[in-house]
Coordinates of C-alpha atoms in Angstrom, one line a residue:
M1006 CA 109.9 -126.7 -41.7
P1007 CA 107.5 -129.7 -41.8
M1008 CA 108.6 -132.8 -43.6
K1009 CA 107.1 -133.4 -47.1
K1010 CA 104.8 -136.4 -47.0
C1011 CA 103.2 -138.5 -49.7
V1012 CA 100.0 -140.5 -49.6
L1013 CA 100.4 -144.0 -51.0
H1014 CA 97.6 -146.4 -51.9
I1015 CA 99.1 -149.9 -52.2
R1016 CA 97.5 -153.2 -53.1
V1017 CA 99.5 -156.3 -52.3
T1018 CA 98.8 -159.6 -53.9
G1019 CA 100.2 -163.1 -53.3
Q1020 CA 100.2 -165.2 -50.1
V1021 CA 99.4 -162.2 -47.9
Q1022 CA 96.4 -163.3 -45.8
G1023 CA 96.6 -165.7 -42.9
V1024 CA 100.4 -165.1 -42.6
G1025 CA 100.5 -162.1 -40.2
F1026 CA 100.9 -159.6 -43.0
R1027 CA 98.7 -156.9 -41.6
A1028 CA 100.4 -157.1 -38.1
Y1029 CA 103.8 -156.9 -39.9
V1030 CA 102.7 -153.8 -41.8
K1031 CA 101.4 -152.2 -38.6
T1032 CA 104.6 -153.0 -36.7
Q1033 CA 106.8 -151.6 -39.5
A1034 CA 104.6 -148.5 -39.8
D1035 CA 104.7 -147.8 -36.1
E1036 CA 108.5 -148.1 -36.0
R1037 CA 108.7 -145.5 -38.8
R1038 CA 105.9 -143.3 -37.5
I1039 CA 103.9 -143.9 -40.7
L1040 CA 100.2 -143.2 -40.4
G1041 CA 97.3 -144.9 -42.1
W1042 CA 95.7 -148.3 -42.3
V1043 CA 95.9 -151.8 -43.7
R1044 CA 93.1 -154.3 -44.4
N1045 CA 92.4 -157.6 -46.1
L1046 CA 90.2 -157.6 -49.2
S1047 CA 87.8 -160.3 -50.1
D1048 CA 89.8 -161.2 -53.2
G1049 CA 92.8 -162.4 -51.0
S1050 CA 94.8 -159.2 -51.5
V1051 CA 95.8 -156.6 -48.9
E1052 CA 95.1 -152.8 -49.2
I1053 CA 97.2 -150.2 -47.5
L1054 CA 96.7 -146.4 -47.4
S1055 CA 99.7 -144.7 -45.8
L1056 CA 101.0 -141.2 -45.1
V1057 CA 104.7 -141.5 -45.6
P1058 CA 107.6 -139.0 -45.2
E1059 CA 108.9 -138.5 -48.8
E1060 CA 112.4 -139.7 -47.8
Q1061 CA 111.0 -143.0 -46.5
R1062 CA 108.9 -143.8 -49.6
S1063 CA 111.4 -146.2 -51.2
S1064 CA 112.3 -148.1 -48.1
W1065 CA 108.6 -148.3 -47.0
V1066 CA 107.7 -149.9 -50.4
E1067 CA 110.6 -152.3 -50.2
T1068 CA 109.7 -153.3 -46.6
L1069 CA 106.2 -154.2 -47.8
R1070 CA 107.6 -156.1 -50.8
Q1071 CA 109.7 -158.3 -48.4
G1072 CA 106.7 -159.0 -46.1
P1073 CA 106.9 -161.2 -43.0
A1074 CA 108.2 -164.8 -42.9
G1075 CA 105.6 -167.1 -44.4
S1076 CA 104.3 -164.5 -46.9
A1077 CA 105.0 -164.5 -50.6
V1078 CA 104.4 -161.1 -52.2
V1079 CA 103.6 -161.5 -55.9
S1080 CA 102.9 -157.9 -56.8
L1081 CA 102.7 -154.4 -55.3
D1082 CA 100.5 -151.9 -57.0
V1083 CA 101.7 -148.5 -55.6
R1084 CA 99.8 -145.3 -56.5
D1085 CA 100.8 -141.9 -55.3
L1086 CA 97.6 -140.0 -54.4
P1087 CA 97.3 -136.2 -54.3
P1088 CA 96.3 -135.3 -50.7
E1089 CA 93.3 -133.5 -52.0
E1090 CA 92.0 -136.7 -53.6
V1091 CA 92.1 -138.4 -50.2
G1092 CA 90.6 -135.4 -48.5
S1093 CA 90.0 -135.2 -44.8
R1094 CA 90.9 -138.9 -44.4
V1095 CA 94.6 -137.9 -44.3
E1096 CA 94.0 -135.3 -41.7
D1097 CA 92.2 -137.9 -39.6
F1098 CA 95.3 -140.1 -39.5
R1099 CA 96.5 -140.2 -35.9
E1100 CA 98.0 -143.7 -35.9
F1101 CA 98.5 -146.7 -38.1
R1102 CA 95.6 -149.2 -37.7
I1103 CA 94.4 -152.6 -38.9
E1104 CA 90.9 -152.2 -40.3
R1105 CA 88.2 -154.7 -40.8
V1106 CA 88.0 -156.8 -44.0
L1107 CA 86.3 -155.0 -46.9
E1108 CA 83.6 -157.3 -48.2

């Protein structure tokens, strides 16, 4: 029986750019076999879209809240998205990647 997964859209604010935050997120995602992407936004925040096994949801969010050394997370806005809202983008997830900055 396949594991139940949830799609999380997360926006992280604080000192999260220029401190290795995206690389940290990718490393943590790869270790947990979480799929999706992370990118910097032009307002200084970081955006994450991730496909997470339901039983890892809480620990994933807490890992992001901690962040790497040198970061200072002020807030995490976590939204659960219904898979149909994300559409084929979820089916296209084959890995976790760092995407270009969204201007």
